[in-house]
Coordinates of C-alpha atoms in Angstrom, one line a residue:
X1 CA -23.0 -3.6 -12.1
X2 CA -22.4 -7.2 -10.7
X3 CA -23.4 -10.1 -12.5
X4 CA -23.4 -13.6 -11.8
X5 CA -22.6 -17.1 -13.5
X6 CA -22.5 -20.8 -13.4
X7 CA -19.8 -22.4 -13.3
X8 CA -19.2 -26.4 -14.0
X9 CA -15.8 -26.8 -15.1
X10 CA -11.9 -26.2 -14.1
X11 CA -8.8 -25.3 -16.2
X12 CA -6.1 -27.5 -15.1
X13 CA -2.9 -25.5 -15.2
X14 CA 0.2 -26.1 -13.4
X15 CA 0.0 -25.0 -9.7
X16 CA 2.9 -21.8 -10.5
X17 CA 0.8 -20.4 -12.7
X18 CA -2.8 -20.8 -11.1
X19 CA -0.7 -19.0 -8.3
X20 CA 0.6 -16.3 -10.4
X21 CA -2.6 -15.7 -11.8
X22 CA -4.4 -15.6 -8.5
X23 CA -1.4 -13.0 -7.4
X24 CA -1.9 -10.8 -10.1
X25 CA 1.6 -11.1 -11.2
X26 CA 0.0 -12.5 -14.7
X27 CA -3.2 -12.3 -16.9
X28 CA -2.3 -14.8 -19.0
X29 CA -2.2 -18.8 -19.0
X30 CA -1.1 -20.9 -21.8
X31 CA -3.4 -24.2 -21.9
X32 CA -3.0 -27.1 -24.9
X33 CA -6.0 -26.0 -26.3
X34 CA -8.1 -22.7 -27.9
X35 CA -10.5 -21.8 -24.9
X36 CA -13.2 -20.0 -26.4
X37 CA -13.3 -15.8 -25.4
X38 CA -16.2 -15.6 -23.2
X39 CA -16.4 -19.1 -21.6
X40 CA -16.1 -19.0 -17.6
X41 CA -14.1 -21.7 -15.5
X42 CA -12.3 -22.6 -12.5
X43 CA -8.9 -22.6 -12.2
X44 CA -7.5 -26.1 -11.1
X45 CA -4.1 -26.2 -10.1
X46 CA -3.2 -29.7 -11.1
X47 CA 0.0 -31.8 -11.0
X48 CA 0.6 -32.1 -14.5
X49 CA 4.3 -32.8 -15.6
X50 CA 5.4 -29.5 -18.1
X51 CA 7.3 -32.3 -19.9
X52 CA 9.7 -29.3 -21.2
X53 CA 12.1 -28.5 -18.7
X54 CA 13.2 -28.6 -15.1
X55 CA 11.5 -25.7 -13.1
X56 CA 15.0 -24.0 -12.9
X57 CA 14.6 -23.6 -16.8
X58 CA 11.0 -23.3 -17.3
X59 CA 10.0 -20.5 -14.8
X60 CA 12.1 -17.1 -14.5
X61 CA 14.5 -16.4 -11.6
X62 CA 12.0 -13.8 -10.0
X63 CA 9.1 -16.3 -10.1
X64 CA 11.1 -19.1 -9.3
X65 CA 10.9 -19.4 -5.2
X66 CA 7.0 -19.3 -5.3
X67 CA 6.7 -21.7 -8.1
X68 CA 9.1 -24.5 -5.9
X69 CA 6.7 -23.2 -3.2
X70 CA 3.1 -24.2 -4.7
X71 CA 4.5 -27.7 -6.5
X72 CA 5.5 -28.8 -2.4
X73 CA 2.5 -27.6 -1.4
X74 CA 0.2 -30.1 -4.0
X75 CA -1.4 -33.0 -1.9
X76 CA -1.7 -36.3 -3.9
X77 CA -5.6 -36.8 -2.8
X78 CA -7.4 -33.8 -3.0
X79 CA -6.9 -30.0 -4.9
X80 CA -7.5 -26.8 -3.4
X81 CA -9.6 -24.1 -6.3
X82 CA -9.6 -20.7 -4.8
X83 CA -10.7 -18.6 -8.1
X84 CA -12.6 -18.6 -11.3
X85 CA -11.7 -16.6 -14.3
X86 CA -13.0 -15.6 -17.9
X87 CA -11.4 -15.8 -21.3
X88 CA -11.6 -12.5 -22.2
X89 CA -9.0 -13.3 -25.5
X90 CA -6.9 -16.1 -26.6
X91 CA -3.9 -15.4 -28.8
X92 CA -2.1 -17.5 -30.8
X93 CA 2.0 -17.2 -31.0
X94 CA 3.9 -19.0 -33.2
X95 CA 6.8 -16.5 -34.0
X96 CA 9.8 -17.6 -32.0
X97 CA 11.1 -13.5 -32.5
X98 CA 8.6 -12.5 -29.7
X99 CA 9.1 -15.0 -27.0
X100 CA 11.4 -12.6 -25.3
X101 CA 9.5 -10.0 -25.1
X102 CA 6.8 -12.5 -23.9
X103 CA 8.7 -13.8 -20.9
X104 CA 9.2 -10.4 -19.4
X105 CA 5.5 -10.0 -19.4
X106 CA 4.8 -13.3 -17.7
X107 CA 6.8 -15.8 -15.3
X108 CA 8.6 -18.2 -18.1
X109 CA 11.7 -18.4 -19.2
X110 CA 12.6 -17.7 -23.3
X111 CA 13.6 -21.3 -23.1
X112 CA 10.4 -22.3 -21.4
X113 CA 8.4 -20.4 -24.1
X114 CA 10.7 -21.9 -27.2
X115 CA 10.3 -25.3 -26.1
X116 CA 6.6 -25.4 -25.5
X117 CA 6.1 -23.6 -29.3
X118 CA 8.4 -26.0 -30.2
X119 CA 6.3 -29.2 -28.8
X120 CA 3.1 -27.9 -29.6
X121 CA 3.5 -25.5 -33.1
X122 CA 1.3 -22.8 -32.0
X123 CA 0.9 -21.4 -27.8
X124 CA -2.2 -20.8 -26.9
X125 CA -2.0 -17.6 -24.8
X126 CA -5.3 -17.4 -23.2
X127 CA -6.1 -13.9 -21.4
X128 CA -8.0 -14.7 -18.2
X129 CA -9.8 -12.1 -15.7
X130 CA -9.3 -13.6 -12.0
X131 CA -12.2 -13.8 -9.6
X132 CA -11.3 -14.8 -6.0
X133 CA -14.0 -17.6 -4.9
X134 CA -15.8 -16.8 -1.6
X135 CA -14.5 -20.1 -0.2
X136 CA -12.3 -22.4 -1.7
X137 CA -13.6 -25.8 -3.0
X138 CA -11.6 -28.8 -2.2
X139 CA -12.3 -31.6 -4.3
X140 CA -10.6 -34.8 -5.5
X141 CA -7.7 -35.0 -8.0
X142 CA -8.4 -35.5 -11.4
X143 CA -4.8 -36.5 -13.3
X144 CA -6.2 -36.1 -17.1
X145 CA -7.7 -34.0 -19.4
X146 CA -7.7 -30.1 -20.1
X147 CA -11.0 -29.6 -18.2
X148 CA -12.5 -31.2 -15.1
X149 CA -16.1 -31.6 -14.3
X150 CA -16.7 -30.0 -11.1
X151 CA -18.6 -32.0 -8.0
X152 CA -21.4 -29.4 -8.6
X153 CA -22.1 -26.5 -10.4
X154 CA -20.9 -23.2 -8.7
X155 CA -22.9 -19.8 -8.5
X156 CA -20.1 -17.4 -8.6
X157 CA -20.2 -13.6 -9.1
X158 CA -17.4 -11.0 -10.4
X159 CA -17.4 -9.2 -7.0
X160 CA -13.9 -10.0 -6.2
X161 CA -12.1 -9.5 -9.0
X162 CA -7.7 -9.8 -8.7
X163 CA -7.6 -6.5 -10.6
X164 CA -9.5 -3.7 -11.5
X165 CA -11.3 -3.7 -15.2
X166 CA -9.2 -0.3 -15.7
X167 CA -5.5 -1.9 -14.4
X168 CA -6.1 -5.4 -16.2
X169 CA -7.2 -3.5 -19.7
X170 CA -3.9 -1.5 -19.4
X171 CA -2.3 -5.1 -18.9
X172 CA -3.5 -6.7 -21.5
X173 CA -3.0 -3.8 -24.0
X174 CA 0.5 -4.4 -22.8
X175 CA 0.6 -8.2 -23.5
X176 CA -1.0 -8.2 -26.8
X177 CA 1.7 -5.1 -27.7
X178 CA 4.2 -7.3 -26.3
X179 CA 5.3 -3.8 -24.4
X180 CA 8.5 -4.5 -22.0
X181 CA 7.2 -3.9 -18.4
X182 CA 7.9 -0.6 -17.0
X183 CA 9.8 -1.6 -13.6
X184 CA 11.9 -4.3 -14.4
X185 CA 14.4 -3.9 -11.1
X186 CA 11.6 -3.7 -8.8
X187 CA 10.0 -7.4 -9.8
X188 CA 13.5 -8.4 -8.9
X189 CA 13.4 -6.8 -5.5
X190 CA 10.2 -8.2 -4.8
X191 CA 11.4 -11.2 -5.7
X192 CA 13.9 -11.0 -3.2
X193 CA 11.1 -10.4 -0.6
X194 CA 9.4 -13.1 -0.8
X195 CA 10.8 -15.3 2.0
X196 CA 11.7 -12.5 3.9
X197 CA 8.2 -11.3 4.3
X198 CA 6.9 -14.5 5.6
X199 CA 8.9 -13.7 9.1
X200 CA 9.3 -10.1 9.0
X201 CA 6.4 -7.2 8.7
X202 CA 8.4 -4.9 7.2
X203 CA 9.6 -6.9 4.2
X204 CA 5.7 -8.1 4.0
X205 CA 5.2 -4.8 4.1
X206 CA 7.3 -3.5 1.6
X207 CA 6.2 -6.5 -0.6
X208 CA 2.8 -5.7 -0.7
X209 CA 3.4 -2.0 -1.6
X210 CA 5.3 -3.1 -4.6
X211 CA 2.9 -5.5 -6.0
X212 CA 0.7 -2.6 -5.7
X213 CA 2.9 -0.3 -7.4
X214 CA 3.5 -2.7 -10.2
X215 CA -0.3 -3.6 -10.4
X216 CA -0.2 -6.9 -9.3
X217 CA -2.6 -6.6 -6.8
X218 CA -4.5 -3.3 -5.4
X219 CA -5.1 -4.1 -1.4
X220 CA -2.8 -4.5 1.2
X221 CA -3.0 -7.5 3.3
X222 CA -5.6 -8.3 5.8
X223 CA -3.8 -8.0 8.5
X224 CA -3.2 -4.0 7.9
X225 CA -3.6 -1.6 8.6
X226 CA -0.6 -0.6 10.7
X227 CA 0.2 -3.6 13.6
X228 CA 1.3 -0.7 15.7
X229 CA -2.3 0.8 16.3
X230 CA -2.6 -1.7 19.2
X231 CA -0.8 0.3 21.5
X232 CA -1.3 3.5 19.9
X233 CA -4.9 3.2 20.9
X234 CA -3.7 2.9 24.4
X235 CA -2.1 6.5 24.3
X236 CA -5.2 8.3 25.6
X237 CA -6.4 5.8 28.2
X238 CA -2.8 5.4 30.0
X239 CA -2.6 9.7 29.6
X240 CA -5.7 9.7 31.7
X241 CA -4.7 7.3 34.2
X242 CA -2.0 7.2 36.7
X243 CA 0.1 5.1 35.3
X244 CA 2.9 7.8 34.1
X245 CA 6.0 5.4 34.0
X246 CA 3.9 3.2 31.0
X247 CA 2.3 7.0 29.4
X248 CA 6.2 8.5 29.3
X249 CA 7.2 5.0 27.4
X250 CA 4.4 5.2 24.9
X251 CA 4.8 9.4 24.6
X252 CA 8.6 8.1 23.4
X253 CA 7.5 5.4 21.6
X254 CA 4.8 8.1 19.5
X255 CA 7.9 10.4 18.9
X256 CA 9.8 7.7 17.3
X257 CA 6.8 6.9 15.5
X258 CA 6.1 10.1 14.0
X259 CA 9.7 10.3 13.0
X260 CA 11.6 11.8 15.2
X261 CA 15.3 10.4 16.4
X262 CA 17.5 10.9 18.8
X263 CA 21.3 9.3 18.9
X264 CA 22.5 10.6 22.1
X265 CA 23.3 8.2 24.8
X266 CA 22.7 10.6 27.7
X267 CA 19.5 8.8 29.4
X268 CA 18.8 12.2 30.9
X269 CA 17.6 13.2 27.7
X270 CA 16.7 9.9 25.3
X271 CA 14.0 9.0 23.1
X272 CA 14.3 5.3 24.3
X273 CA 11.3 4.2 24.3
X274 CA 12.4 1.0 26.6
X275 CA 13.1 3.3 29.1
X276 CA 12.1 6.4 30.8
X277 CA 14.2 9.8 31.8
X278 CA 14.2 8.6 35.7
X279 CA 14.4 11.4 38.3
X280 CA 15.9 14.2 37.2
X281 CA 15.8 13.5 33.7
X282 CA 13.8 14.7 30.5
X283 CA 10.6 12.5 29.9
X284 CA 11.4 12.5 26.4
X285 CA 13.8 14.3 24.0
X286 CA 14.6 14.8 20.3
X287 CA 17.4 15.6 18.1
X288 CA 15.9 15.2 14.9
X289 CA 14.7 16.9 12.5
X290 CA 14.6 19.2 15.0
X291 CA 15.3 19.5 18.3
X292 CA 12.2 18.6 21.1
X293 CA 12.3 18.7 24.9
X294 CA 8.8 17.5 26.9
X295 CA 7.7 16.2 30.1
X296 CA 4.8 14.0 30.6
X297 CA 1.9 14.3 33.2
X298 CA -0.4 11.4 33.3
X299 CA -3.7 12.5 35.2
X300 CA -7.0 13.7 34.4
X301 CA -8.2 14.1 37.5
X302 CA -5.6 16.6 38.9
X303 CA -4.4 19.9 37.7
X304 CA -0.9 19.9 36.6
X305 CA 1.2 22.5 38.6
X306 CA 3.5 25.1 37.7
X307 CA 6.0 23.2 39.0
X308 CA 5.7 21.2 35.5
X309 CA 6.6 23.9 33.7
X310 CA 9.6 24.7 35.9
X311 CA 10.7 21.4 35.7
X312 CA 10.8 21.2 31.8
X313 CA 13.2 24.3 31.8
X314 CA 15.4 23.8 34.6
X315 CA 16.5 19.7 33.0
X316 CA 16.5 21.7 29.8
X317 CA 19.2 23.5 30.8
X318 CA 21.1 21.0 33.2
X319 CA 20.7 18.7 30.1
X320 CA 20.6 20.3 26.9
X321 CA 22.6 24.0 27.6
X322 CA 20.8 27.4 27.3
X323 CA 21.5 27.3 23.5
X324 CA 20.2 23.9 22.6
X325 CA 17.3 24.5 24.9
X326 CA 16.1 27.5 23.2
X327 CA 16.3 26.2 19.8
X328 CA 14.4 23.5 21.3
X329 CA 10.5 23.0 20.4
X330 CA 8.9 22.6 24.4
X331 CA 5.9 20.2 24.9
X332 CA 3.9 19.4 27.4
X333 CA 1.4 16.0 27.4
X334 CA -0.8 16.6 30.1
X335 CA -4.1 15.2 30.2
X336 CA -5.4 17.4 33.5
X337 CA -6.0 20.8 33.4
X338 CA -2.8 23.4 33.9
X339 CA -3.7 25.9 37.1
X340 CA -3.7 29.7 36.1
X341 CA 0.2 29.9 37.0
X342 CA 1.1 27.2 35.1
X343 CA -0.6 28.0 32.1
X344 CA 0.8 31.6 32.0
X345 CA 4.1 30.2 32.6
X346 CA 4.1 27.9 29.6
X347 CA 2.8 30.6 27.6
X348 CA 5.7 32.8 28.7
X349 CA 8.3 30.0 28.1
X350 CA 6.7 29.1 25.0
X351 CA 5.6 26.2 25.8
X352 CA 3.0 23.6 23.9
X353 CA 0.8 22.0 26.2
X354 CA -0.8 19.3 23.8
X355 CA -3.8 16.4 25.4
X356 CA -2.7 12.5 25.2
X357 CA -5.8 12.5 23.0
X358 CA -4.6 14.4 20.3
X359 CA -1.3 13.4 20.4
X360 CA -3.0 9.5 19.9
X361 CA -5.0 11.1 16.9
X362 CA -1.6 12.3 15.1
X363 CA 0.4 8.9 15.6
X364 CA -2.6 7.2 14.4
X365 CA -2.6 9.1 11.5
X366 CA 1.2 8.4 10.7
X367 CA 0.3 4.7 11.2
X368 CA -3.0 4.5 8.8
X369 CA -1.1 7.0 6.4
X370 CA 2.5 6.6 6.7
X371 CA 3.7 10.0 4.2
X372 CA 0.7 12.1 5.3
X373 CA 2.5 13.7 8.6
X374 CA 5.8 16.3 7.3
X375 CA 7.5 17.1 10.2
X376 CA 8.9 20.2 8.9
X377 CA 5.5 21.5 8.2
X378 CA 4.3 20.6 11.7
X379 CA 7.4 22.5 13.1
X380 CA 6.3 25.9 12.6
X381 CA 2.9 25.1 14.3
X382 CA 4.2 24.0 17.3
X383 CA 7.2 26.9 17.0
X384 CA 3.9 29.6 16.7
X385 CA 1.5 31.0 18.9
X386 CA -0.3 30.1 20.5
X387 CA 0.9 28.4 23.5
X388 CA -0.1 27.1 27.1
X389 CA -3.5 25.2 26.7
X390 CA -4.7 26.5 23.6
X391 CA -1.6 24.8 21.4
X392 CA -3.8 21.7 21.4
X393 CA -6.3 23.3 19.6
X394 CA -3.7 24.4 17.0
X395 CA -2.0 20.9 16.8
X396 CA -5.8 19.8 16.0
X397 CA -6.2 22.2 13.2
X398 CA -3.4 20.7 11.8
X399 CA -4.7 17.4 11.7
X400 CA -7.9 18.3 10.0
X401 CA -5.2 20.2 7.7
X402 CA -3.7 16.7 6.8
X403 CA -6.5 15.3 6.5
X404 CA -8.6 17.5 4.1
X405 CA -5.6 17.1 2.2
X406 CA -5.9 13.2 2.0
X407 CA -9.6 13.6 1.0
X408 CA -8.7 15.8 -1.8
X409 CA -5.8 13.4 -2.8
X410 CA -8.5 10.3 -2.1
X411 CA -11.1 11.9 -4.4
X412 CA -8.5 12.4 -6.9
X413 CA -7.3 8.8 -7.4
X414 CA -11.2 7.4 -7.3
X415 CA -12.2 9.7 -10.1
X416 CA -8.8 8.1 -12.4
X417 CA -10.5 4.7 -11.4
X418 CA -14.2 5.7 -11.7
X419 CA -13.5 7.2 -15.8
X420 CA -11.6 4.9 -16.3
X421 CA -13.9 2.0 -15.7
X422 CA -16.7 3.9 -16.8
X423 CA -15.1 4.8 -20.3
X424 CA -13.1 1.5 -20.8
X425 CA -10.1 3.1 -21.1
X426 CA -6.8 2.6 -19.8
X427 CA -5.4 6.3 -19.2
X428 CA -6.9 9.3 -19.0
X429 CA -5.7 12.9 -20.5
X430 CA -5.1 15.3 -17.3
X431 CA -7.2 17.9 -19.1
X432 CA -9.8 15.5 -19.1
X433 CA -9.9 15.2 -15.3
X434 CA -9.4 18.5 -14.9
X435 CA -13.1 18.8 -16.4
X436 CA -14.0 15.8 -14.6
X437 CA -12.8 17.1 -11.1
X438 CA -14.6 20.4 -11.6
X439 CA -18.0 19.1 -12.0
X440 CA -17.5 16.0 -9.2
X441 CA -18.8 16.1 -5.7
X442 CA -14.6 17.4 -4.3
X443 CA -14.2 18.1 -1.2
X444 CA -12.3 21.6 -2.1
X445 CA -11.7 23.5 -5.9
X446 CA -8.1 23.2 -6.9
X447 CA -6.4 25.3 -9.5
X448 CA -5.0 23.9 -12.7
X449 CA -1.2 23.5 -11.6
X450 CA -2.1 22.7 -8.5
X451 CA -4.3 19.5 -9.7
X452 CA -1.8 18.4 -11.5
X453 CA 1.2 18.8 -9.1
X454 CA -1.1 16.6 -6.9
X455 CA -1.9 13.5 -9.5
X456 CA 2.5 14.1 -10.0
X457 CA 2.7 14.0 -6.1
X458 CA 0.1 10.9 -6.7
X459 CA 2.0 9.0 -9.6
X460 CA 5.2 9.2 -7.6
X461 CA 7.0 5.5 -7.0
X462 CA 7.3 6.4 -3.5
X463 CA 3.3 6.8 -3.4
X464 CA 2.1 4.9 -6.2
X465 CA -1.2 5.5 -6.4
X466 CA -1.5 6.3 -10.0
X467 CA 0.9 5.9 -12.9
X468 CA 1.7 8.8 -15.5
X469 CA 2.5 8.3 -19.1
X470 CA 4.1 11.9 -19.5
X471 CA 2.8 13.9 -22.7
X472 CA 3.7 16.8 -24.7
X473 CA 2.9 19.5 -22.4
X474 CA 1.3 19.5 -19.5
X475 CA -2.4 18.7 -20.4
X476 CA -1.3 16.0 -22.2
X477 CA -0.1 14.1 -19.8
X478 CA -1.9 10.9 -19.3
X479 CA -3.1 8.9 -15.6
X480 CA -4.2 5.5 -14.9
X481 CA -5.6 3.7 -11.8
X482 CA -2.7 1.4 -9.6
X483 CA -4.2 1.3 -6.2
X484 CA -7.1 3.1 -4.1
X485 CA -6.7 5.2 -1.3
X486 CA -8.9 5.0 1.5
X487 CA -9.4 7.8 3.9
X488 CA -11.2 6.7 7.6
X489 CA -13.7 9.2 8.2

């Protein structure tokens, strides 16, 4: 349940560390003073000297380029407070043995750490829980003191937290354990992403999956999902128009998207989606995973002719060879009706005749879910019967396929983060959720093994949405919340 408080003072902290606290990278701060566990406050990044060490020394290599970043951002007249936060703990540290162990929880150095014990006697390590602020409050600077009065007292809620109560109590269990962090090697990678990602999506991409994975944050950006859905929702519209040079360009361009390749040069039969197969060549062609040959046929408003069908097998065989050809899978797009003739004949030649609607329903799903479409298990649908016209209707069962299966996977990583939030805890026992699962609104029963293969499937680093601690056996092992997984209905 939501609750709200007032709010009438700021922390000032140095502007790295408000940052790396609003990121999620951190849950910790280390003030001058003890801050009270319980006492709410916005976070003020103000331009207070460390007085220690250059930034070089004080903040860790991975940290580094984002700490430069937010000192050259400061202005010298007013400050920029984006979020609030609570003291949910502060701990005191004043043995130098575990300031190692410290730094690879947080973004400074040993020597950073050693020096500021060293200056002070005791660190203050104050556990915060981030809010994000609806709006950000710009107000004047304020050079001195450990608090600053704000202009006026703010209203704010826990709505927006930075992490989830389940992922931050698994943090801080970690902090005050002093555990080492579990993916060392991939905070370095990220760090390596950072400037990257500011001019190309894939790296921001990529970046945002990471922080994700290492529970830094749990959303990706605002600008997802998937750029690429611009012109994928054009797939249908330009199928039912005349305009077959664009549909052909776009049918090449969904191939590639789905994950298809195709490395030879011959433009008779290319997956360039730049380009089109020009008279006399394929409208599209693929060489792997497996081999694909279509033509395209953008109109609604005319039946497509047996002619079509003709023409897919006679460029198959000037192009491709009567081998290749017939270890080929055969497509159609067509948004029109296929006469009688030309039906039978794609039947007879095996032939998937597949709607620019549905074929803009499939890339869309690859976009919105990138690992949810297995070409290998879509192979032997299109390689089975049926075929002519009614292969859409098969290519559409497999869709809803994929996508009960994401439902069942969605439900799954919602009820780790409902228990988990409900019971406090920071893990859960798989036998546990086993019970839980079995008595929750799912969309479909699952047997024992094969609830568990899914939460491994789940806890993967290539997925990420849940992490595994592994146990004894089987039932022991233990899952906790990293990210959500939303399904569009």
């Amino acid at each position: 349940m939501s609750y709200s408080v007032f709010v009438d003072t700021a922390l000032q902290l140095p502007p790295p560390d408000v940052e790396a606290l609003i990121e999620g990278r951190v849950i910790a701060a280390m003030p001058r003073i003890f801050i009270e566990p319980g006492r709410s406050f916005a976070l003020y990044p103000a331009n207070i000297s460390i007085n220690l060490l250059p930034h070089e020394q004080y903040y860790r290599s991975s940290f580094l380029p984002i700490a430069k970043t937010s000192f050259s951002q400061l202005s010298s007249e007013t400050v920029l407070i984006k979020a609030w936060a609570k003291c949910e703990w502060c701990q005191i540290l004043n043995d130098s043995e575990s300031l190692e162990a410290l730094s690879q929880l947080t973004v400074w150095t040993t020597e950073a750490l050693q020096q500021t014990l060293l200056q002070r006697r005791n660190i203050f390590l104050t556990h915060l829980r981030v809010y994000l602020l609806p709006q950000p409050l710009e107000m004047p600077v304020n050079p001195s003191g450990n608090f600053v009065s704000l202009p006026k007292s703010l209203n704010v809620t826990d709505s927006t937290p930075v992490l989830s109560e389940s992922i931050f109590a698994k943090r801080r269990q970690k902090l005050e354990k002093l555990e080492p962090p579990e993916h060392p090697e991939l905070e370095e990678l990220q760090s390596a992403l950072v400037h990257l990602s500011t001019t190309n999506t894939k790296a921001k991409q990529l970046d945002a999956e990471i922080k994700m994975f290492l529970g830094w944050s749990e959303k990706l950006p605002t600008t997802q999902p998937d750029s690429d859905l611009a012109w994928i929702s054009a797939i249908a519209q330009i199928g039912n128009s005349s305009d077959g040079n664009t549909f052909e360009k776009l049918v090449r361009k969904s191939f590639v998207k789905l994950g298809f390749a195709n490395s030879n040069t011959n433009p008779k039969a290319s997956l360039n989606p730049e380009s089109t197969g020009g008279a006399g060549g394929l409208d599209f062609y693929c060489e792997t995973p497996y081999p694909v040959a279509g033509e395209c046929k953008a109109s609604k408003h005319e039946s497509v002719p047996n002619s079509v069908t003709a023409q897919l097998i006679h460029l198959g065989l000037t192009h491709l060879g009567q081998d290749k050809f017939d270890r080929s899978v055969k497509i159609i797009l067509a948004a029109g009706p296929l006469t009688n003739p030309a039906n039978q004949a794609a039947i007879g030649s095996k032939m998937n005749v597949i709607r620019p609607e549905t074929l803009q329903k499939l890339v869309e799903l690859k976009a919105k879910q990138p690992g949810s479409i297995d070409l290998l298990q879509l192979k032997p649908c299109l390689e089975q019967q049926p075929f002519g016209e009614e292969a859409d209707a098969k290519v559409n069962r497999y869709i809803d396929e994929v996508r009960e299966k994401l439902k069942v996977r969605s439900h799954i990583v919602q009820l780790v983060k409902d228990f988990l939030e409900r019971t406090k805890s920071t893990s859960v026992e798989f036998n546990q959720l086993h019970g839980a699962y079995a008595f929750s609104m799912s969309p479909q029963p699952l047997k024992y093994e094969e609830m568990h293969h899914i939460l491994i499937e789940l806890s993967s680093p290539l997925t990420g949405y849940l992490g595994r601690i592994k146990g004894e056996d089987l039932g022991r092992d233990r899952f906790y919340f990293l990210h959500d997984l939303p399904i569009d209905d």
